[in-house]
mmCIF file of C-alpha atoms in Angstrom:
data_model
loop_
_atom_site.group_PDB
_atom_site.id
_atom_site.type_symbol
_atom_site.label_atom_id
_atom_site.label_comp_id
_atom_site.label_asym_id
_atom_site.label_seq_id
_atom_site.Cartn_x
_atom_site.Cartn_y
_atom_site.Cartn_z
ATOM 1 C CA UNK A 1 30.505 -27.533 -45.207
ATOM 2 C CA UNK A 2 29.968 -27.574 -41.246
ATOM 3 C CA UNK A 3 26.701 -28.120 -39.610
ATOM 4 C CA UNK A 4 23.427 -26.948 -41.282
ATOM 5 C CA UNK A 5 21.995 -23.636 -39.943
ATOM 6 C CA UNK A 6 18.422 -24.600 -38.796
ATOM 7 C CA UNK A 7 16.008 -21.527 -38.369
ATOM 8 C CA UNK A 8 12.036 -21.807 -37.057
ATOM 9 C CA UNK A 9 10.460 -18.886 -37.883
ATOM 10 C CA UNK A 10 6.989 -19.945 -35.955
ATOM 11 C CA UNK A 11 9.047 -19.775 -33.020
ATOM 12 C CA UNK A 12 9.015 -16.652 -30.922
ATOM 13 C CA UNK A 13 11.763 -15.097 -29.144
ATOM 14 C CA UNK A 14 11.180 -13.043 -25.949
ATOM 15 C CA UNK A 15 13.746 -10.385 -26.080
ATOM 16 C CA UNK A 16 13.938 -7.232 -25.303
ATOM 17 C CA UNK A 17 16.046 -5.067 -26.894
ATOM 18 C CA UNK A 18 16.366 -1.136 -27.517
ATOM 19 C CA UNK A 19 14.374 0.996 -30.305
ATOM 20 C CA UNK A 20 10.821 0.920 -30.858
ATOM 21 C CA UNK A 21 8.445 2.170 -33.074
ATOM 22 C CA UNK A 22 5.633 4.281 -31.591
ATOM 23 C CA UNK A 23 1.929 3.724 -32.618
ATOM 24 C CA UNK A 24 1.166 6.187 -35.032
ATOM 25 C CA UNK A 25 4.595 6.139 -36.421
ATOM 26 C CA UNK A 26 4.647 6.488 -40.257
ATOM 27 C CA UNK A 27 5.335 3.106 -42.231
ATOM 28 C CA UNK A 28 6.387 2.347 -45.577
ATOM 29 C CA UNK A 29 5.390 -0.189 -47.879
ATOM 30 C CA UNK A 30 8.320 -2.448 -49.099
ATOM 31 C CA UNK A 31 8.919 -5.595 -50.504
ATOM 32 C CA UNK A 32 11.500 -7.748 -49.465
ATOM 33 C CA UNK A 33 12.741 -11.455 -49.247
ATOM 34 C CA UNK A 34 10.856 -13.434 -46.683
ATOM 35 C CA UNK A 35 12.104 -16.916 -44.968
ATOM 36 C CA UNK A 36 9.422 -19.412 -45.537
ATOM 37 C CA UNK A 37 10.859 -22.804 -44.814
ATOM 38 C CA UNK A 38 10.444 -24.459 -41.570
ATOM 39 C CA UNK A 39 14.048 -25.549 -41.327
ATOM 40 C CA UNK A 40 16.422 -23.519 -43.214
ATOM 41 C CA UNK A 41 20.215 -24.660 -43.662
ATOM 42 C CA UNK A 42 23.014 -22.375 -45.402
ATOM 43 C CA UNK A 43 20.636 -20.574 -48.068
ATOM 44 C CA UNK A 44 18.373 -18.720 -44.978
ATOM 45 C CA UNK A 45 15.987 -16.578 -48.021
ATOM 46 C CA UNK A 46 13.664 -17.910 -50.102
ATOM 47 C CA UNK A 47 13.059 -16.629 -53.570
ATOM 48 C CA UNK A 48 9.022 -15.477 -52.271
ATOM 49 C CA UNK A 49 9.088 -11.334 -52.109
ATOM 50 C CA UNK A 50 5.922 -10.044 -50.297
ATOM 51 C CA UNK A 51 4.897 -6.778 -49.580
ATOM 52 C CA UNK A 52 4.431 -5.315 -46.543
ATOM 53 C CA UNK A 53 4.265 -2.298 -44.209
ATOM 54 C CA UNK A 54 8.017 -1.923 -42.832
ATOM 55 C CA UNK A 55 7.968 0.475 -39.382
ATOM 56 C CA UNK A 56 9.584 3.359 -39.234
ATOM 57 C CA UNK A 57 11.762 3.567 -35.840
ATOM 58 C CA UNK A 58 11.616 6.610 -33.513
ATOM 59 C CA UNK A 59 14.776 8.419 -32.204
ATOM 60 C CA UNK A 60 15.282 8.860 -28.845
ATOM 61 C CA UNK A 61 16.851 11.892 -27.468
ATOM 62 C CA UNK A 62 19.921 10.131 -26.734
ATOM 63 C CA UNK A 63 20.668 8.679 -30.192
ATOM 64 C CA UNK A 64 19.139 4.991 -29.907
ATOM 65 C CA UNK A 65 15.677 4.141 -31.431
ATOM 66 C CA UNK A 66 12.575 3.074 -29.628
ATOM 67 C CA UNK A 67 11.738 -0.637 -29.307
ATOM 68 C CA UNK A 68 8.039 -1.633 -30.932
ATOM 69 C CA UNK A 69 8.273 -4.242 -27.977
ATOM 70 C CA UNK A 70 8.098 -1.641 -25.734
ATOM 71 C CA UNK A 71 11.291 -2.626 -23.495
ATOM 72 C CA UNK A 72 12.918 1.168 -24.071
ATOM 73 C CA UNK A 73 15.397 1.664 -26.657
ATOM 74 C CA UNK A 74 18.053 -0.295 -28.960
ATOM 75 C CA UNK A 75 21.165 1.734 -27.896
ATOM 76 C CA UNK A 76 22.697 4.637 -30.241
ATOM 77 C CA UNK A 77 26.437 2.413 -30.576
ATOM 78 C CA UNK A 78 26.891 -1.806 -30.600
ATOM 79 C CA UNK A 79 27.226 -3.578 -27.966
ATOM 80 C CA UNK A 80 30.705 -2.966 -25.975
ATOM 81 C CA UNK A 81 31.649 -6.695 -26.124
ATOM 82 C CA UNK A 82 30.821 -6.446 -30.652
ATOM 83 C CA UNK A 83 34.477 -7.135 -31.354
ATOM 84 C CA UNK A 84 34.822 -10.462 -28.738
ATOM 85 C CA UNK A 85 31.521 -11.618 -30.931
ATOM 86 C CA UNK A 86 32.258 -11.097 -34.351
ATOM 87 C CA UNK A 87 36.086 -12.133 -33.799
ATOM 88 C CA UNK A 88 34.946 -15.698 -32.509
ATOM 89 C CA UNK A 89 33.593 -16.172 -36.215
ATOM 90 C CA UNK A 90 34.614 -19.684 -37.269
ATOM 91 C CA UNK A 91 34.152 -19.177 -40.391
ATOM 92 C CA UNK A 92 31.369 -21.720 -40.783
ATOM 93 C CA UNK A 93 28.285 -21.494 -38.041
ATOM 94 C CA UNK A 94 27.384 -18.089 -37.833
ATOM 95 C CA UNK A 95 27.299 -15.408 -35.374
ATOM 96 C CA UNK A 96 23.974 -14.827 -33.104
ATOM 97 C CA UNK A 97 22.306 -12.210 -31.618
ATOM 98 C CA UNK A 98 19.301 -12.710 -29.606
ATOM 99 C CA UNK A 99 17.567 -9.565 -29.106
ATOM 100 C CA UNK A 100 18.529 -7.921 -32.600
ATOM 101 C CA UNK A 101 15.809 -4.892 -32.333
ATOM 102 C CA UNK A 102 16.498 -2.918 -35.386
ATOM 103 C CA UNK A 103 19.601 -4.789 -36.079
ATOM 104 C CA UNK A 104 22.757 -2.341 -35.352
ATOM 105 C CA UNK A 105 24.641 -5.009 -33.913
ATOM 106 C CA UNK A 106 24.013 -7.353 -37.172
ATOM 107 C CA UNK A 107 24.363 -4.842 -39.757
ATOM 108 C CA UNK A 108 27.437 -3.955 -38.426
ATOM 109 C CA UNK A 109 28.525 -7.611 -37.769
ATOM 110 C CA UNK A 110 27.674 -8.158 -41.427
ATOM 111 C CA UNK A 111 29.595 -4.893 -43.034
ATOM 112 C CA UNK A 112 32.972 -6.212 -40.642
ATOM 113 C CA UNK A 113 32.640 -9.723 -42.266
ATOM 114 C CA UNK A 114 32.961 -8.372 -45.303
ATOM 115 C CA UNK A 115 35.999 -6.421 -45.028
ATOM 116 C CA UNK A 116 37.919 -9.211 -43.162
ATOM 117 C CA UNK A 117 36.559 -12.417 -44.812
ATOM 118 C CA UNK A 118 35.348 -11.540 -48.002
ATOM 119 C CA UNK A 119 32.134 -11.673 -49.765
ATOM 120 C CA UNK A 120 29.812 -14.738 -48.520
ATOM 121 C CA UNK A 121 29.393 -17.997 -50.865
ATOM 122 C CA UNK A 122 26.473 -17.490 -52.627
ATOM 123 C CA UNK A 123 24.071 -19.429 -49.888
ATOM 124 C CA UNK A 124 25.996 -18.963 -47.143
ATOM 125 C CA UNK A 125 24.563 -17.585 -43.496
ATOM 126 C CA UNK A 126 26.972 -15.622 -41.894
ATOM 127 C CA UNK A 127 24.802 -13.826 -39.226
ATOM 128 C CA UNK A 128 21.371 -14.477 -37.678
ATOM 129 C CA UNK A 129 19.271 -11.960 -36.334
ATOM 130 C CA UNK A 130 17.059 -13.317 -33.782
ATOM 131 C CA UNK A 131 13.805 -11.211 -32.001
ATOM 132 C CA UNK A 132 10.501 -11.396 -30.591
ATOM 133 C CA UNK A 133 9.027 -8.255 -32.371
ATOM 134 C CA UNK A 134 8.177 -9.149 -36.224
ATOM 135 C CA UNK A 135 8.473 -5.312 -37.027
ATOM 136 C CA UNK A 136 12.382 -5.663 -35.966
ATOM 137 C CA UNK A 137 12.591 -8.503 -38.454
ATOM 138 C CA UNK A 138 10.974 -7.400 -40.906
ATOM 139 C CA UNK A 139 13.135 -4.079 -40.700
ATOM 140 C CA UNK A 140 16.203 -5.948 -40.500
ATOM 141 C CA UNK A 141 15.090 -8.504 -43.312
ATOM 142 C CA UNK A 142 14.653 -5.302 -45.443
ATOM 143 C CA UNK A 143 18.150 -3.446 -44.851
ATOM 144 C CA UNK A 144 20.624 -6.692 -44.446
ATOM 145 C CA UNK A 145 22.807 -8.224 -46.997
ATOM 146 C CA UNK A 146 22.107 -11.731 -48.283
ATOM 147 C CA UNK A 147 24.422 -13.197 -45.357
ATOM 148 C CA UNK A 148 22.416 -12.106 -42.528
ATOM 149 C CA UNK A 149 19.312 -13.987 -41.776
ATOM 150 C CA UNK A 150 16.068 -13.781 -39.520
ATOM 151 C CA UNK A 151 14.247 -16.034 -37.091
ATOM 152 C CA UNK A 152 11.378 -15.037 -34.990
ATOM 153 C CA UNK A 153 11.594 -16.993 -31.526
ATOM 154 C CA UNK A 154 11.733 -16.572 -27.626
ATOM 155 C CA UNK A 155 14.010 -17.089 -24.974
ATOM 156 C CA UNK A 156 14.090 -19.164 -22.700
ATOM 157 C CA UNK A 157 11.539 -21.386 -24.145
ATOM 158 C CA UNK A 158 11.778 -21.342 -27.997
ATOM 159 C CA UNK A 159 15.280 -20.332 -28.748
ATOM 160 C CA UNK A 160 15.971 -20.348 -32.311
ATOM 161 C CA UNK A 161 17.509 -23.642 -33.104
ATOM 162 C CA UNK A 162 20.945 -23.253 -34.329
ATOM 163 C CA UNK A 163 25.030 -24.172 -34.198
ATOM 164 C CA UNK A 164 26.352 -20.606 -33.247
ATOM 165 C CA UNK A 165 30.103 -19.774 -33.666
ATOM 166 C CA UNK A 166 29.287 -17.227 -31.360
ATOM 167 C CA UNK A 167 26.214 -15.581 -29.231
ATOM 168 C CA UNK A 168 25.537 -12.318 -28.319
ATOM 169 C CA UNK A 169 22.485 -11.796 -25.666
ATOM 170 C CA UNK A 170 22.505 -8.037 -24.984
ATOM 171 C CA UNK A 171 20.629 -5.929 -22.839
ATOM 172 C CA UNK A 172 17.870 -8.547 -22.728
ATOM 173 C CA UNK A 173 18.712 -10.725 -19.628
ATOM 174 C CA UNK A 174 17.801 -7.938 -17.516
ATOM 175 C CA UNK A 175 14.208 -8.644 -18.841
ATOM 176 C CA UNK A 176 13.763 -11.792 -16.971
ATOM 177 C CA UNK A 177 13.520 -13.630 -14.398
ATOM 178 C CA UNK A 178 16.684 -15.626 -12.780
ATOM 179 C CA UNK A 179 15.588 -18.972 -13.409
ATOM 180 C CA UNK A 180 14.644 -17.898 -17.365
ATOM 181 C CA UNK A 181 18.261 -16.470 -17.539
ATOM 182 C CA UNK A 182 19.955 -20.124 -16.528
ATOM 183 C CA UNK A 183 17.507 -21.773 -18.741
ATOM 184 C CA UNK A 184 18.837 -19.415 -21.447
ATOM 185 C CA UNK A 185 22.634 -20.016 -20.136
ATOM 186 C CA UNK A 186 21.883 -23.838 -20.533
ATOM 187 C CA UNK A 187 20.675 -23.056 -24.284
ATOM 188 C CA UNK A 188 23.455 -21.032 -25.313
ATOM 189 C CA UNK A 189 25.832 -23.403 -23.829
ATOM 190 C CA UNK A 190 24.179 -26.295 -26.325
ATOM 191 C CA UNK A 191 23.852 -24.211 -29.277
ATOM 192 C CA UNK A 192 27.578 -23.184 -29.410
ATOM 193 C CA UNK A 193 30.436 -25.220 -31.439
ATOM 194 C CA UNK A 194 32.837 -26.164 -29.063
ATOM 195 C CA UNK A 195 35.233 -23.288 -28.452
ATOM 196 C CA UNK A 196 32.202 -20.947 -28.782
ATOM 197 C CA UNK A 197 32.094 -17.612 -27.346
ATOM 198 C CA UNK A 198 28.738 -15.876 -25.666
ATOM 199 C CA UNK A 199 29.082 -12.306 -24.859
ATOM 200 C CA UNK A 200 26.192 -10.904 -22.267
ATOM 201 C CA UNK A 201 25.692 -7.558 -21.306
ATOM 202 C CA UNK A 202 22.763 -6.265 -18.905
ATOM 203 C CA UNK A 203 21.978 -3.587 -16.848
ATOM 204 C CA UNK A 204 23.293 -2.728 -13.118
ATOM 205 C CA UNK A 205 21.854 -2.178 -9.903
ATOM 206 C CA UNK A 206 24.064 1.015 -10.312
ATOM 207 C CA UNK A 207 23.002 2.394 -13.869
ATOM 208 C CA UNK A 208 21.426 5.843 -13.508
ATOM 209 C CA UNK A 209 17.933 6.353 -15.869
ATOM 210 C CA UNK A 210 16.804 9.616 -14.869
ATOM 211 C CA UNK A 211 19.653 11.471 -12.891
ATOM 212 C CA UNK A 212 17.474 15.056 -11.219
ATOM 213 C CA UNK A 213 19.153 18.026 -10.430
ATOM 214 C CA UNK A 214 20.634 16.247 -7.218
ATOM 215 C CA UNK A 215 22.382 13.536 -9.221
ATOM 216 C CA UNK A 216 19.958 11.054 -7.464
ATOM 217 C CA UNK A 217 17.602 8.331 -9.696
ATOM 218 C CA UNK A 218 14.884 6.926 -8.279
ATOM 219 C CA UNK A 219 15.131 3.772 -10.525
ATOM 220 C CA UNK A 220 18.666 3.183 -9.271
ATOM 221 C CA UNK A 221 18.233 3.577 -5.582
ATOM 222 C CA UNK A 222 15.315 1.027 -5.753
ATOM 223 C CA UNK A 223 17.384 -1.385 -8.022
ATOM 224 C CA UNK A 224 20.722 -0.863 -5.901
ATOM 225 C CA UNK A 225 17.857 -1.466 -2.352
ATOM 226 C CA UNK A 226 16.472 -4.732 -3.764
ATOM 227 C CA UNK A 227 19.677 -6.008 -5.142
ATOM 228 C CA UNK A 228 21.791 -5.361 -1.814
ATOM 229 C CA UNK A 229 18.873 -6.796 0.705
ATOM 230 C CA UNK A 230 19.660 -10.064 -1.437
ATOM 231 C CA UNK A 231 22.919 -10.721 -1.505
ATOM 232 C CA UNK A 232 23.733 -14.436 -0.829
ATOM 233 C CA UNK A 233 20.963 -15.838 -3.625
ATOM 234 C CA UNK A 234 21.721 -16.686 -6.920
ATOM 235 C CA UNK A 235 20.215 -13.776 -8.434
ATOM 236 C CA UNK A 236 19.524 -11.159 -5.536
ATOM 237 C CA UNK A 237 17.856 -8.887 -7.998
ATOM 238 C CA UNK A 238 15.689 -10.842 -9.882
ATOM 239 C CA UNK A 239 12.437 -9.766 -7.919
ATOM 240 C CA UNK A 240 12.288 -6.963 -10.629
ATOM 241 C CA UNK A 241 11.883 -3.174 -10.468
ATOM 242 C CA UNK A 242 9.321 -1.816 -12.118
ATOM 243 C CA UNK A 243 10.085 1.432 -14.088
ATOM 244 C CA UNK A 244 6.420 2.784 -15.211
ATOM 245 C CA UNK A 245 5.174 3.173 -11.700
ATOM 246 C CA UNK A 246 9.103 4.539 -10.427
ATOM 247 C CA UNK A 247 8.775 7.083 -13.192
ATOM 248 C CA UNK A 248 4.950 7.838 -13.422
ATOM 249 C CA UNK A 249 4.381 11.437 -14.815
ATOM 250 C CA UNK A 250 8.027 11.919 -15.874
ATOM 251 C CA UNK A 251 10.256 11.186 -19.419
ATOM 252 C CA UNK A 252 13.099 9.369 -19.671
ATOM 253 C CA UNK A 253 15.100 10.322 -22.591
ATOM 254 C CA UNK A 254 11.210 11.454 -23.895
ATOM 255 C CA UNK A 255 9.567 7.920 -24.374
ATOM 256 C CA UNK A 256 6.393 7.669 -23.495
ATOM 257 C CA UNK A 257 5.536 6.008 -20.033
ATOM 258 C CA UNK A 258 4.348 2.766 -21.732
ATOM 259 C CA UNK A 259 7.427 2.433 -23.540
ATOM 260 C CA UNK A 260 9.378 1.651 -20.223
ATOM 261 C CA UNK A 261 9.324 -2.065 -18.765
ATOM 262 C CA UNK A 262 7.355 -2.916 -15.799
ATOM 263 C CA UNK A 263 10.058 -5.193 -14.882
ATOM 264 C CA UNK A 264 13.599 -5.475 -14.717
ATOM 265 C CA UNK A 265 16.186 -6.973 -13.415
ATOM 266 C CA UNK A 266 19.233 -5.711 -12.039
ATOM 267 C CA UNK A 267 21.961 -7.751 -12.684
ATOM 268 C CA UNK A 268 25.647 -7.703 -11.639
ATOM 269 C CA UNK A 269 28.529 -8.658 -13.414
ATOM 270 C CA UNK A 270 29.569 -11.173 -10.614
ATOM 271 C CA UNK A 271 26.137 -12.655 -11.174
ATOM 272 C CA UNK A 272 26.419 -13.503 -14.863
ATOM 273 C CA UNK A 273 29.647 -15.340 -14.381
ATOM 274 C CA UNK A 274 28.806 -17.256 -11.780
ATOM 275 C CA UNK A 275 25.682 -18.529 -13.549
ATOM 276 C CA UNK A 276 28.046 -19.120 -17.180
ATOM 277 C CA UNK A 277 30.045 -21.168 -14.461
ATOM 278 C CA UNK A 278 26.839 -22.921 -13.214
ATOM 279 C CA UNK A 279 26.323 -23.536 -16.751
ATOM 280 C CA UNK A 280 29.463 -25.091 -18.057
ATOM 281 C CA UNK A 281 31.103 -21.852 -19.298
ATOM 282 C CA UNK A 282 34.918 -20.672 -18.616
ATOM 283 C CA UNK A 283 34.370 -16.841 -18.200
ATOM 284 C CA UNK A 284 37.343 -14.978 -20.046
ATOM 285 C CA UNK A 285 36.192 -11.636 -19.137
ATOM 286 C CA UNK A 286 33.853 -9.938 -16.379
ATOM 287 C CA UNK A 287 33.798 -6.389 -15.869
ATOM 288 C CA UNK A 288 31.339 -3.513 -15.367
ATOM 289 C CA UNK A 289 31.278 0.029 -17.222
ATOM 290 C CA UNK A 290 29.072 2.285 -18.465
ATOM 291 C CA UNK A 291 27.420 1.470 -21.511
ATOM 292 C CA UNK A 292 28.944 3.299 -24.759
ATOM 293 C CA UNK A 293 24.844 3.730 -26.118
ATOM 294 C CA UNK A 294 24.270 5.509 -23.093
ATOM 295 C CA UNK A 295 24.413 9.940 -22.667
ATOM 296 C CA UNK A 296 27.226 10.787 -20.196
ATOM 297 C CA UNK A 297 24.481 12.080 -18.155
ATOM 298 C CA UNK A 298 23.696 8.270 -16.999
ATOM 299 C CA UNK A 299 26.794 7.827 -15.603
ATOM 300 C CA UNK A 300 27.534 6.819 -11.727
ATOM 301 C CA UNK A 301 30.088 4.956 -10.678
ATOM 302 C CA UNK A 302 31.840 3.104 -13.528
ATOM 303 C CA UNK A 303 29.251 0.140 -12.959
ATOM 304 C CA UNK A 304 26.552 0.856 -14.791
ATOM 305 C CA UNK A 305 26.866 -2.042 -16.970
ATOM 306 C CA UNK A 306 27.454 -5.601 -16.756
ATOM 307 C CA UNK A 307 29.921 -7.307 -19.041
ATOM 308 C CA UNK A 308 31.189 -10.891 -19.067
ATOM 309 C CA UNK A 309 32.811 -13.026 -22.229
ATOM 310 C CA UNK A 310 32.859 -16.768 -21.883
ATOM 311 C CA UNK A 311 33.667 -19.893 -23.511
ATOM 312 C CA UNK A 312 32.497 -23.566 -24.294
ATOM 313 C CA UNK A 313 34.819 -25.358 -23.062
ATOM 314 C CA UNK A 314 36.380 -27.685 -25.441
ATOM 315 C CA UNK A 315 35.999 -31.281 -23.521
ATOM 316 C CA UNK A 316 38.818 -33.960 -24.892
#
């Protein structure tokens, strides 16, 4: 029953997500169940098995996993706001989560399904892992269970298209611009049931990277600069920091230079809800912490990381 769960794989999603896998990495030849349709409802896999060469992530030194996207790392816990997305479950349209990397967040969402619903109907889709990086789907197609599927697409402009109980974008708005993130807003808001739940999380102006022996980092005194000078705009960070040429000749938790973005954004968490407002949301929950993925070392001021929870409004 409920809406039909329509995935594109030709689409491509742009997000950005932690844990990579770095060139020269070893792979290993799998075979696994592949999506072929064009529009997929409740039974996501097809009965096709290919083989294929399925990446190997690389640690970081703080516990997450390079990204093969080369936007940093997929962070070493899920996402702080994992229990507001997986308890919005309707039991019908699944759970979403945009920027899936190597899948923690899904995995997870999958096993906790499990325990507190029961095994999945036969061709039911319970969660969908969405990314930009086939190596992260591919991975993910290879280690979830049959509930969990894949779609390859790009936000803002080729979401995947879908009736979500519940979305979770996180650390991946920070990768864009601040007109991409309301186009996204605007997408999630459609794509949710009514009653839906979308659960953001991005980076700060005030999350550390690479704290030196004075407690300073460069990266955040930029971000915190840029993001202060523009206070009264929409999005008074969105010009973007650039982390390869802020940390040229130095490791940050020892990826390679190219592995860091060339832009980001910092974003606040007053700045997310006020755009899920923009966008129709009712924010339930705004707050900023530090990031539980994160070494203690990267902590500042108990800011670090943006948080907000909101909700389609149900309209009589």
């Amino acid at each position: 029953g409920g809406d039909p769960v329509l995935l594109h794989p030709s689409f491509t999603l742009g997000v950005f997500i932690s844990s990579a896998v770095v060139v020269g990495q070893p792979h290993r030849r799998v075979r696994r169940r592949a999506v072929r349709s064009a529009t997929v409802h409740t039974a996501a896999v097809s009965d096709t098995v290919e083989e294929m060469d399925l990446p190997t992530p690389h640690a970081t030194s703080n516990g997450g996993r390079m990204t093969n996207n080369k936007k940093g790392m997929e962070m070493s816990t899920t996402s702080p706001l994992f229990d507001e997305w997986v308890q919005a479950f309707d039991g019908i349209h699944p759970l979403v989560d945009i920027g899936c990397a190597w899948g923690k967040n899904v995995f997870e969402a999958a096993k906790v399904l499990a325990k507190t619903r029961g095994p999945p109907a036969a061709t039911a889709v319970r969660v969908m892992a969405c990314d930009c990086d086939e190596a992260h789907l591919a991975y993910t197609r290879a280690h979830a269970p049959p509930d969990v599927a894949t779609a390859f697409a790009r936000v803002p402009d080729a979401p995947p298209a879908v009736t979500a109980s519940s979305i979770l974008i996180g650390e991946v708005l920070h990768f864009v611009e601040g007109h991409a993130i309301d186009k996204t807003l605007a997408w999630a808001h459609d794509a949710l049931v009514p009653g839906g739940v979308l659960c953001l999380t991005a980076g700060t102006p005030w999350a550390k990277f690479v704290p030196g022996a004075s407690g300073m980092c460069p990266i955040q005194a930029v971000a915190q600069s840029l993001w202060e000078a523009n206070q009264g705009k929409d999005w008074p960070g969105s010009q973007g920091v650039n982390h390869q040429e802020l940390m040229a000749g130095a490791s940050l938790f020892n990826m390679p230079n190219d592995q860091l973005p060339t832009y980001l954004h910092p974003i606040a968490a007053e700045d997310l809800s006020r755009a899920c407002e923009r966008a129709g949301f009712e924010v339930l929950l705004k707050r900023e912490q530090i990031h539980p993925g994160w070494p203690p070392a990267s902590a500042n001021n108990g800011r670090e990381n943006a948080q907000v929870v909101a909700r389609k409004v149900v309209r009589a």
